PDB file of C-alpha atoms and ligand atoms in Angstrom:
ATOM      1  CA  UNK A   1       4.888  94.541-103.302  1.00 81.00           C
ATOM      2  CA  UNK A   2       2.546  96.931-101.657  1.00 92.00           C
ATOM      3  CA  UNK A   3       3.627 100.024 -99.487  1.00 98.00           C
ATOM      4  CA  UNK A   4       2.339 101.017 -96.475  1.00 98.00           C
ATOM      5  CA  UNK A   5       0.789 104.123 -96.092  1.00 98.00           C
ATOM      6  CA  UNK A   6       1.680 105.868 -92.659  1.00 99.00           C
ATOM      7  CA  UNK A   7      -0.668 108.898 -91.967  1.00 99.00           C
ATOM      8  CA  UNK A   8       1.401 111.858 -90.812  1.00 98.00           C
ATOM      9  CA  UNK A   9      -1.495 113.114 -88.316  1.00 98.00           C
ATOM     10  CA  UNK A  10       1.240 116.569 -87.316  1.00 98.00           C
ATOM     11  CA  UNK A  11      -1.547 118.920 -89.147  1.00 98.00           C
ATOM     12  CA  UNK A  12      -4.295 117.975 -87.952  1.00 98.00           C
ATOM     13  CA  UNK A  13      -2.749 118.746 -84.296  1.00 98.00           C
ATOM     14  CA  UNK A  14      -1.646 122.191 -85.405  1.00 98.00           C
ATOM     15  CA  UNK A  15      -5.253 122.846 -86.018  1.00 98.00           C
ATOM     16  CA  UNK A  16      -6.135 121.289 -82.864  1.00 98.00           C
ATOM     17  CA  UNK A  17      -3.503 123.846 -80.980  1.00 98.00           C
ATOM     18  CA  UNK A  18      -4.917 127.142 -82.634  1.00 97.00           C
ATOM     19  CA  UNK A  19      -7.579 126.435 -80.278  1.00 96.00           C
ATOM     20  CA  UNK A  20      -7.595 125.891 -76.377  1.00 92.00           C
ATOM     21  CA  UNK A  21      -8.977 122.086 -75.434  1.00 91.00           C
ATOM     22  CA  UNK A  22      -8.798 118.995 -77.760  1.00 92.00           C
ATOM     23  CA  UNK A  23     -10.844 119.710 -80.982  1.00 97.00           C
ATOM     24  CA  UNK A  24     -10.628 118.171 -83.392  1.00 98.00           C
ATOM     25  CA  UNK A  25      -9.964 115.206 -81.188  1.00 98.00           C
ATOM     26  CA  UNK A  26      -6.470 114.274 -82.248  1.00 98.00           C
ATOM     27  CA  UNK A  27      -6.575 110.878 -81.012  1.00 98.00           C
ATOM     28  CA  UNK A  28      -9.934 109.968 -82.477  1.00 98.00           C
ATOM     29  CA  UNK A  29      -8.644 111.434 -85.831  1.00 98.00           C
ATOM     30  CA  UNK A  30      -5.764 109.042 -85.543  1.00 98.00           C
ATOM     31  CA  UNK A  31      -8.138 105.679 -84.781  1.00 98.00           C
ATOM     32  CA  UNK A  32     -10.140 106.666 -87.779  1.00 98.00           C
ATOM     33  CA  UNK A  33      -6.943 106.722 -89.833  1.00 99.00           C
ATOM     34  CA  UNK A  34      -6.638 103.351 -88.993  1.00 98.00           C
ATOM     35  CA  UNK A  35     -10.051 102.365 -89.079  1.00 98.00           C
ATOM     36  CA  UNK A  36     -10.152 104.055 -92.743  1.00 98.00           C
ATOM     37  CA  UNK A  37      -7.232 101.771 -93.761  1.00 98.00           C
ATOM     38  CA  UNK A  38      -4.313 103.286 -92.629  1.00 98.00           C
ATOM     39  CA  UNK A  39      -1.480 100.839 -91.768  1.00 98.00           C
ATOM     40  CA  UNK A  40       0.758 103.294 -89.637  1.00 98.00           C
ATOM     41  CA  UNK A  41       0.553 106.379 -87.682  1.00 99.00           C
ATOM     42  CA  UNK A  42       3.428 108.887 -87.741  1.00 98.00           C
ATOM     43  CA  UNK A  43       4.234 111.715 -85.403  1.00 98.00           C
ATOM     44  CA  UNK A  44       7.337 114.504 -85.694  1.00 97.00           C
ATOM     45  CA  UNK A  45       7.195 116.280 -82.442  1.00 97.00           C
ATOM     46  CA  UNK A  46       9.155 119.268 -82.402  1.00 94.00           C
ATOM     47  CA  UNK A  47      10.841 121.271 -79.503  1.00 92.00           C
ATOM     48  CA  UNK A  48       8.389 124.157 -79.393  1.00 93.00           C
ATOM     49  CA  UNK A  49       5.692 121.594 -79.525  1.00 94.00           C
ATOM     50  CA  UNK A  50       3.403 123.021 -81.914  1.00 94.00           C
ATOM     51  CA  UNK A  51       1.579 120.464 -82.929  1.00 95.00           C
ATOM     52  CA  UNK A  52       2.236 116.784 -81.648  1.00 97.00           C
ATOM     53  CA  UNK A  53       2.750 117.703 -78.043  1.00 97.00           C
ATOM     54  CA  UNK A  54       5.002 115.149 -75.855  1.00 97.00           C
ATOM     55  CA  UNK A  55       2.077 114.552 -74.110  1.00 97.00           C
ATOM     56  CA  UNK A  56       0.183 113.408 -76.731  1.00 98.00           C
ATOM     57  CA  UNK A  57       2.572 110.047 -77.640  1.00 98.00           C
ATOM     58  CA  UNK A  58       1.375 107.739 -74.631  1.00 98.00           C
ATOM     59  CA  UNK A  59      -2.052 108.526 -75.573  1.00 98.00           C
ATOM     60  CA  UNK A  60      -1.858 107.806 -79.151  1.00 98.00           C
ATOM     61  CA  UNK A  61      -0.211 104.692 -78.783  1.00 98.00           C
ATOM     62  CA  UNK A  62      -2.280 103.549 -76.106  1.00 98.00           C
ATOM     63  CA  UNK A  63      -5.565 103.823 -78.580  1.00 97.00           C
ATOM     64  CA  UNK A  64      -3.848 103.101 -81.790  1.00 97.00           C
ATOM     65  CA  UNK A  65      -3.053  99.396 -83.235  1.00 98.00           C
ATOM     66  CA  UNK A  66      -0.614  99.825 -86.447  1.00 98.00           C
ATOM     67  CA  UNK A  67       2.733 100.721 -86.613  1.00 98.00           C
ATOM     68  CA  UNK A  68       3.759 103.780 -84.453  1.00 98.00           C
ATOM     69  CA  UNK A  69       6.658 105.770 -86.038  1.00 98.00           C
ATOM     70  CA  UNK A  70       7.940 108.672 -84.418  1.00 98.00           C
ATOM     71  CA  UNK A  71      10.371 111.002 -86.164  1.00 98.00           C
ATOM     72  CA  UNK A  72      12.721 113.815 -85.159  1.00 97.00           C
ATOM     73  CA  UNK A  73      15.625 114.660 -84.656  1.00 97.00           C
ATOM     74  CA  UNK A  74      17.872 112.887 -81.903  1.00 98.00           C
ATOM     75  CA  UNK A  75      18.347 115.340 -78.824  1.00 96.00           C
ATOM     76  CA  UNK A  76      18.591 114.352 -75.575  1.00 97.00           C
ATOM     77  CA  UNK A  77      15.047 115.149 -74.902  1.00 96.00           C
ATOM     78  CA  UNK A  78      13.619 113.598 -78.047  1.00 97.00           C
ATOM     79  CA  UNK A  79      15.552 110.215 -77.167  1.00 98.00           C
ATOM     80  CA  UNK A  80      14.099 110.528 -74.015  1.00 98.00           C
ATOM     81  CA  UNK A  81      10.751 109.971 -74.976  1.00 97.00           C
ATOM     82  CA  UNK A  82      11.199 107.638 -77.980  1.00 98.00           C
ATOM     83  CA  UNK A  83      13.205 105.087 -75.435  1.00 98.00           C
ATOM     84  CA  UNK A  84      10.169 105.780 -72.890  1.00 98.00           C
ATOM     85  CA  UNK A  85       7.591 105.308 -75.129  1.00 98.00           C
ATOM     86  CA  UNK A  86       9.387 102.716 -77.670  1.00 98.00           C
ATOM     87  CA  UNK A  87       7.545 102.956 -80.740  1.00 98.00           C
ATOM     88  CA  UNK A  88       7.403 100.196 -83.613  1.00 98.00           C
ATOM     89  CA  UNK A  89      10.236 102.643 -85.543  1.00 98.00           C
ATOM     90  CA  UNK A  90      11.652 105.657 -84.813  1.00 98.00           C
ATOM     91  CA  UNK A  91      12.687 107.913 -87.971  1.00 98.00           C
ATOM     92  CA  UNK A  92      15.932 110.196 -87.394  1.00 98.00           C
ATOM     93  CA  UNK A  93      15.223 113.593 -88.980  1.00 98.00           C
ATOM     94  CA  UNK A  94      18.369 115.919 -89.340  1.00 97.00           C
ATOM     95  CA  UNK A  95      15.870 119.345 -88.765  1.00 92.00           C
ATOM     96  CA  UNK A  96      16.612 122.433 -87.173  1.00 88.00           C
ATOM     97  CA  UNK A  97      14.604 123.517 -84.154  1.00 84.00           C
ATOM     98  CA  UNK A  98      13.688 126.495 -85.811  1.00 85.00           C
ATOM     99  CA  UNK A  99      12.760 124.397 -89.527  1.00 87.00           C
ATOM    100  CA  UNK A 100       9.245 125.314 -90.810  1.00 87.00           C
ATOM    101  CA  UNK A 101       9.669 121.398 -92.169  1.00 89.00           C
ATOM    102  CA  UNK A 102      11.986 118.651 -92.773  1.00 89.00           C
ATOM    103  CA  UNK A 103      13.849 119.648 -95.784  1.00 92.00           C
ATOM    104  CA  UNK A 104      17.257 117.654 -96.443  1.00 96.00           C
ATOM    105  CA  UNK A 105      18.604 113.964 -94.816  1.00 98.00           C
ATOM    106  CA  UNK A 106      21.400 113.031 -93.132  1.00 98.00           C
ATOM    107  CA  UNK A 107      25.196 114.056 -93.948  1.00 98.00           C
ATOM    108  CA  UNK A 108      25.748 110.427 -93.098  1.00 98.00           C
ATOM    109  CA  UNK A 109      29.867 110.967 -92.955  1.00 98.00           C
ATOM    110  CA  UNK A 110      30.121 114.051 -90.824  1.00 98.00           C
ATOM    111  CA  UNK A 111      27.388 112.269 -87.956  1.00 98.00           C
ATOM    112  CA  UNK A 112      28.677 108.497 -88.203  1.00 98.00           C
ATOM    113  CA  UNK A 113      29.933 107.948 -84.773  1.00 98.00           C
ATOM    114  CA  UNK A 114      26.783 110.212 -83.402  1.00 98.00           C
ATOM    115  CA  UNK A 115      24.489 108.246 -85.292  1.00 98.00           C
ATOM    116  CA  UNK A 116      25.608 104.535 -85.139  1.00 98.00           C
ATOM    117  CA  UNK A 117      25.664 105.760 -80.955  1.00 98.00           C
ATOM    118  CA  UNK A 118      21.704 106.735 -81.196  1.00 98.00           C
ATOM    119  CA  UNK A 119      21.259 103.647 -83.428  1.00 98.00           C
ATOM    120  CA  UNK A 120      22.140 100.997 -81.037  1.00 98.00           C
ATOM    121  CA  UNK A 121      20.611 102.858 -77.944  1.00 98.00           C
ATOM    122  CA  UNK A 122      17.512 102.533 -79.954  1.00 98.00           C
ATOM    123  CA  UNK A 123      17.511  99.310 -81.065  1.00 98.00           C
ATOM    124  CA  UNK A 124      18.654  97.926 -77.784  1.00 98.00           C
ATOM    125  CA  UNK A 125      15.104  98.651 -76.989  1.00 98.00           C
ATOM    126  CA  UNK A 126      13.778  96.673 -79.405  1.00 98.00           C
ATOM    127  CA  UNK A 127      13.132 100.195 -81.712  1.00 98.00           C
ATOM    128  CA  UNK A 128      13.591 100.016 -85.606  1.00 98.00           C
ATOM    129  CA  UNK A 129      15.788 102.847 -86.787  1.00 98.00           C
ATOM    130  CA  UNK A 130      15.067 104.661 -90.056  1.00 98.00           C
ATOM    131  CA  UNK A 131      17.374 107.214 -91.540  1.00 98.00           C
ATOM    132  CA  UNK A 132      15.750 110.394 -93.249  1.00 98.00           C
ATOM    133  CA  UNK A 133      18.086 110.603 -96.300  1.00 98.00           C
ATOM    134  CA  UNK A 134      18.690 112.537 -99.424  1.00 98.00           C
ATOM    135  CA  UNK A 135      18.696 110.344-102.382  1.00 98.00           C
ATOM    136  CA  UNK A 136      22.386 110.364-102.270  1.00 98.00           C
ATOM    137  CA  UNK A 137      24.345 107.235-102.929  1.00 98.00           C
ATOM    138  CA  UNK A 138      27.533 108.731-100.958  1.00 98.00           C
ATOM    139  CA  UNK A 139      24.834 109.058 -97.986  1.00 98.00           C
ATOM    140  CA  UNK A 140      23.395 105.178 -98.246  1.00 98.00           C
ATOM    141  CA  UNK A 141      27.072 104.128 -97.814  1.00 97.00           C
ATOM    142  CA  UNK A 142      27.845 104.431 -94.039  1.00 97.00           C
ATOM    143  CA  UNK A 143      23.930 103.518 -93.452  1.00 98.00           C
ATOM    144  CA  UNK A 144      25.130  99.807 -92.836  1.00 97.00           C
ATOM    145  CA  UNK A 145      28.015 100.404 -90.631  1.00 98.00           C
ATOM    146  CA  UNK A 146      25.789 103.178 -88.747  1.00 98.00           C
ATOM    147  CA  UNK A 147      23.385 100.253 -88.043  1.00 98.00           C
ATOM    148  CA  UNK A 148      19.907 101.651 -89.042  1.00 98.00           C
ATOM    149  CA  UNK A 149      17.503  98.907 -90.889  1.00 98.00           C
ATOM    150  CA  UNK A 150      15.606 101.130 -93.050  1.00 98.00           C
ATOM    151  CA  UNK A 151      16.046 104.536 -94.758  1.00 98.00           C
ATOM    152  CA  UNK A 152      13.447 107.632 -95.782  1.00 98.00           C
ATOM    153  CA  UNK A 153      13.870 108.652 -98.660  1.00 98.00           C
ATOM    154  CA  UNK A 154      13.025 112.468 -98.865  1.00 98.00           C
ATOM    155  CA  UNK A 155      11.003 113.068-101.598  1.00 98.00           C
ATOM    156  CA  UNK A 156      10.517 116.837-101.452  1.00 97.00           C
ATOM    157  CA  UNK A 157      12.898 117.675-104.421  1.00 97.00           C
ATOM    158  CA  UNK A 158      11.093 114.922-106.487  1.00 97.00           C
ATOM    159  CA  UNK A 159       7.505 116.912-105.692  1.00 97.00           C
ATOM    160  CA  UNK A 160       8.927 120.027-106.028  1.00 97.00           C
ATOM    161  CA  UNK A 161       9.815 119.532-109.893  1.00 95.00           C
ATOM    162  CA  UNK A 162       6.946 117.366-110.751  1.00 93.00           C
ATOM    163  CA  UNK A 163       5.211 120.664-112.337  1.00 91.00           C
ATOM    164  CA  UNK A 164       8.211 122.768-112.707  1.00 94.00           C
ATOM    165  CA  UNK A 165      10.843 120.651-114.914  1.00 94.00           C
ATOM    166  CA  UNK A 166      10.014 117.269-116.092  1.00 95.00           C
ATOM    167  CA  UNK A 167      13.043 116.416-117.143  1.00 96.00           C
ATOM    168  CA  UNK A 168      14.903 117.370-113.369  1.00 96.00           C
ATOM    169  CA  UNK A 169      11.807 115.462-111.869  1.00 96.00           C
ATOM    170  CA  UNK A 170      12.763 112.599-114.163  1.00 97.00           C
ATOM    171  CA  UNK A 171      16.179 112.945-112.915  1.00 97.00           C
ATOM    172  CA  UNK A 172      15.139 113.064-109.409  1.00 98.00           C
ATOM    173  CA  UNK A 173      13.202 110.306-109.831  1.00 98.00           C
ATOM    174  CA  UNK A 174      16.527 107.950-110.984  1.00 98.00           C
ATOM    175  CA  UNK A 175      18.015 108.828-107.961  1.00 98.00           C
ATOM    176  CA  UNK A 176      15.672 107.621-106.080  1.00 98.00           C
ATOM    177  CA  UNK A 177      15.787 104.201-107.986  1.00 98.00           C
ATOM    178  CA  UNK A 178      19.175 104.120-108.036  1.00 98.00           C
ATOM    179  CA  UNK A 179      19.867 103.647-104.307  1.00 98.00           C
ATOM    180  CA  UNK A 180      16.719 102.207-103.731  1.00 98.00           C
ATOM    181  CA  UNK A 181      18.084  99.077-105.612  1.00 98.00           C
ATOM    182  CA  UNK A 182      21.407  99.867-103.880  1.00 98.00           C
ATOM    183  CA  UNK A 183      19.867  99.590-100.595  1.00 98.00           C
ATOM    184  CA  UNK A 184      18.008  96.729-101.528  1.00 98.00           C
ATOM    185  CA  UNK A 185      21.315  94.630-102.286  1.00 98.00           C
ATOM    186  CA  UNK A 186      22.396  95.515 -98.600  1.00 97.00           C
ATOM    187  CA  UNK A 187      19.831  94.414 -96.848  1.00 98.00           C
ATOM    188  CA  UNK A 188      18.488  97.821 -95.944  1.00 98.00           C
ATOM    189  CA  UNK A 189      14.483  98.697 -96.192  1.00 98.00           C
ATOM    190  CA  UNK A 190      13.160 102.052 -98.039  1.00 98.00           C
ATOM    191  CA  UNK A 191      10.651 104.239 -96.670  1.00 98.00           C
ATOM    192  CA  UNK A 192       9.775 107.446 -98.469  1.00 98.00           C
ATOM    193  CA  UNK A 193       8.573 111.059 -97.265  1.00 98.00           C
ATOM    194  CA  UNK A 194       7.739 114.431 -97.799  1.00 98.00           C
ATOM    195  CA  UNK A 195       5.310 116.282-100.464  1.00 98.00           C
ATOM    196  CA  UNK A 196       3.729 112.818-101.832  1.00 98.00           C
ATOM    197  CA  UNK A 197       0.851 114.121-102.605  1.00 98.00           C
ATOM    198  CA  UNK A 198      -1.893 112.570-105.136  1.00 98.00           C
ATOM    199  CA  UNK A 199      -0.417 113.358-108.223  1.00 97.00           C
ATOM    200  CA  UNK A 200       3.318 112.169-107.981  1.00 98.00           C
ATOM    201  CA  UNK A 201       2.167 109.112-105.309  1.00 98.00           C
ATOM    202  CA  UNK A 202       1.468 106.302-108.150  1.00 98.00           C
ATOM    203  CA  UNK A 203       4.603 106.945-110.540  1.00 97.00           C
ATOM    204  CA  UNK A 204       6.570 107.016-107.217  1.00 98.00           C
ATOM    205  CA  UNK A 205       5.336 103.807-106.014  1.00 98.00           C
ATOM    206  CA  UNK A 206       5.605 101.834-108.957  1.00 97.00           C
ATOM    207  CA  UNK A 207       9.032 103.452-109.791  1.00 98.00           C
ATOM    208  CA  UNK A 208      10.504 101.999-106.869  1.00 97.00           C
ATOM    209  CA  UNK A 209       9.672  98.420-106.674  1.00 88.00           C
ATOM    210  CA  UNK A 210      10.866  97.911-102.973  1.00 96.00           C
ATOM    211  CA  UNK A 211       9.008 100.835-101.271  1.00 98.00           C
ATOM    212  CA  UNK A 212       8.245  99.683 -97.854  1.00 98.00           C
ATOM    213  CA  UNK A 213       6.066 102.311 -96.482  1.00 98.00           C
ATOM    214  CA  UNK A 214       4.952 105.771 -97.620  1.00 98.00           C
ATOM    215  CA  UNK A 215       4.503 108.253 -94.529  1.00 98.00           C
ATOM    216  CA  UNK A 216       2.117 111.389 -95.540  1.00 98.00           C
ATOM    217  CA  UNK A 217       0.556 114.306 -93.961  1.00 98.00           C
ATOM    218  CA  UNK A 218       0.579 117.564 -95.580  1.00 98.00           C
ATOM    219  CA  UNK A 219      -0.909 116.708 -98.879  1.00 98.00           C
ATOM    220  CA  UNK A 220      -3.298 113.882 -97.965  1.00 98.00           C
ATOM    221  CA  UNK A 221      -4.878 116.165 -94.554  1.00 98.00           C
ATOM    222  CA  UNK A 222      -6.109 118.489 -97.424  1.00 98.00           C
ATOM    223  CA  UNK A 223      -7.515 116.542 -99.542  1.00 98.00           C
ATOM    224  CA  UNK A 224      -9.204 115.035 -96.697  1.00 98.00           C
ATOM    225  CA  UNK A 225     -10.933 118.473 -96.371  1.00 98.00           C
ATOM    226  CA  UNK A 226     -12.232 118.172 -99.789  1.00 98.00           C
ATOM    227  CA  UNK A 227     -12.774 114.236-100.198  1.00 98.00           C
ATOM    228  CA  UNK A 228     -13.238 113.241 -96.590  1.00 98.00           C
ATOM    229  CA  UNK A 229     -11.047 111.695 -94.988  1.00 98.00           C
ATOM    230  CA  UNK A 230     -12.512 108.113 -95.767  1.00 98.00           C
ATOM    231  CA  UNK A 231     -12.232 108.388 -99.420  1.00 98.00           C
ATOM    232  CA  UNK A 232      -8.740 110.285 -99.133  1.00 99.00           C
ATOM    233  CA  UNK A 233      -7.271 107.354 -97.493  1.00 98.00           C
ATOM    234  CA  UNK A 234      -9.090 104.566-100.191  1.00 98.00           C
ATOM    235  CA  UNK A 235      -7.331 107.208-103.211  1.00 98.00           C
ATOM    236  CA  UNK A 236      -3.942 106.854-101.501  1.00 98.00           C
ATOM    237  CA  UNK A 237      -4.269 102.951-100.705  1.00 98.00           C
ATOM    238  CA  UNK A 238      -5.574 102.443-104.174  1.00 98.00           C
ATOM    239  CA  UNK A 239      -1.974 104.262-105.948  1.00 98.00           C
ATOM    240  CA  UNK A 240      -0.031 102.165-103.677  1.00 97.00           C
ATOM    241  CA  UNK A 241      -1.520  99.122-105.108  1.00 90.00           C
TER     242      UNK A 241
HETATM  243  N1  PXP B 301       8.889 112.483 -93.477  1.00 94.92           N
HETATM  244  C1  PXP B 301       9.488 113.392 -92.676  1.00 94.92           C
HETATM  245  C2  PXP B 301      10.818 113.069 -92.112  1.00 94.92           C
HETATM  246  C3  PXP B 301       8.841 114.597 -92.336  1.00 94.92           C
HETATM  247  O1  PXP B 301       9.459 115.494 -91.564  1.00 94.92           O
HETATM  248  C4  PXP B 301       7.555 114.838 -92.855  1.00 94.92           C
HETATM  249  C5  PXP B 301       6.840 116.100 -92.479  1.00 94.92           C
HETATM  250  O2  PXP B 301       6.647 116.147 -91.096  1.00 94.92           O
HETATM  251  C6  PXP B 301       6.978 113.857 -93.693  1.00 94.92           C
HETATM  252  C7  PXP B 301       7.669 112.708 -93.991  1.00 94.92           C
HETATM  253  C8  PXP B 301       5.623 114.038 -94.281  1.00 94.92           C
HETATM  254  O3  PXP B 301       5.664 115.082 -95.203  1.00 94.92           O
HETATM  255  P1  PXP B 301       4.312 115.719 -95.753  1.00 94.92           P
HETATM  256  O4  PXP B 301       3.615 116.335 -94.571  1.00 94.92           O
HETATM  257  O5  PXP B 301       4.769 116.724 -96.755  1.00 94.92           O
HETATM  258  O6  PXP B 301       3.512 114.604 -96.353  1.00 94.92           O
END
């Protein structure tokens, strides 16, 4: 099976905010995404709005044509514009206001009743729900009874030891197997985030057999600045292959 790649376009708005006016043009960056072979666009606006701006969502899903994923975390305000907006999936993100990134998933136990509550006000709207979560078995178990169809994996641990500690990035690696196949036996779809970069993309992807989608930003908006963004895209298509 081949995974989708969803382009994280959060970076390239940052750089748009360090400057007054619209430049680069976010929402010409995101149609050549597409245009370049992208199969998703995904957006994580936070509170203090610097980079995606709320403002920016209708826009960008007016002009773009693949999936739309937004992804935060569930406060009243971010709910707010998710259930106005209603994008193809919306990714809960358990991140502090104040986070410089995303950096753990879900405590899936403590925020059951919370999250099964957000769940079915989402999908209600017709909104597929994806859970950011650690590779944690204990963490896929409520995942059913909460109600979301799909989980995100977080793969920052697994990038973090690719250079550091083979053998933990080995490790890391199982667990992401592990309840990837577990969540396969329930029914539940696997998306996978955070520091995929070039280098750790392929073994990744081939690792984990039912990898729905891939959503990337960081790593693939800087070698976009060395490769252009064309050919950046065709190298991250071609290790999901
Ligand atoms: N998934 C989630 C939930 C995120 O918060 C982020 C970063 O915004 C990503 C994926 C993409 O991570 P990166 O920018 O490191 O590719």
């Amino acid at each position: 099976m081949k995974s989708r790649l969803s382009v994280n376009i959060n970076k390239v708005a940052l750089l748009r905010n360090s400057r007054k006016g619209n430049y680069p043009n976010l929402y010409q960056y995101a149609k050549d995404c597409e245009e370049f072979g992208a199969e998703g666009i995904t957006v994580h606006p936070r509170p203090d709005e610097r980079h995606i701006r709320y403002s920016d969502i209708p826009v960008l899903m007016e002009q773009t044509t693949t999936e739309f994923n937004i992804e935060g975390n569930p406060t009243k305000e971010f709910l707010k514009l998710v259930l106005k907006h209603k994008p193809d999936q919306c990714t809960l993100v358990p991140d502090d206001p104040t986070a410089l990134t995303s950096d753990h998933g879900w405590d899936t136990i403590k925020n059951k009743s919370f999250l099964q509550e957000v769940c079915s006000e989402l999908k209600t709207h017709g909104i597929r729900v994806s859970l950011f979560l650690d590779p944690d078995l204990k963490m896929l178990e409520n995942v059913s009874d909460i109600g979301a169809e799909r989980i995100e994996l977080y793969t920052g641990e697994y990038a973090k030891f690719q250079d550091l500690d083979q053998q933990k990035f080995l490790e890391e690696l199982g667990k992401h197997k592990q309840v990837a196949s577990e969540a396969m036996k329930v029914g539940i779809g696997v998306n996978a985030g955070h520091d995929l970069n070039l280098k750790n993309l392929k073994l990744y992807a081939d690792s984990i057999p039912n990898l729905l989608e891939v959503s990337i930003g960081h790593a693939l908006t800087v070698d976009a600045l060395y490769y252009g963004l064309k050919n950046t895209i065709g190298m991250y298509k071609r290790l999901l292959s």
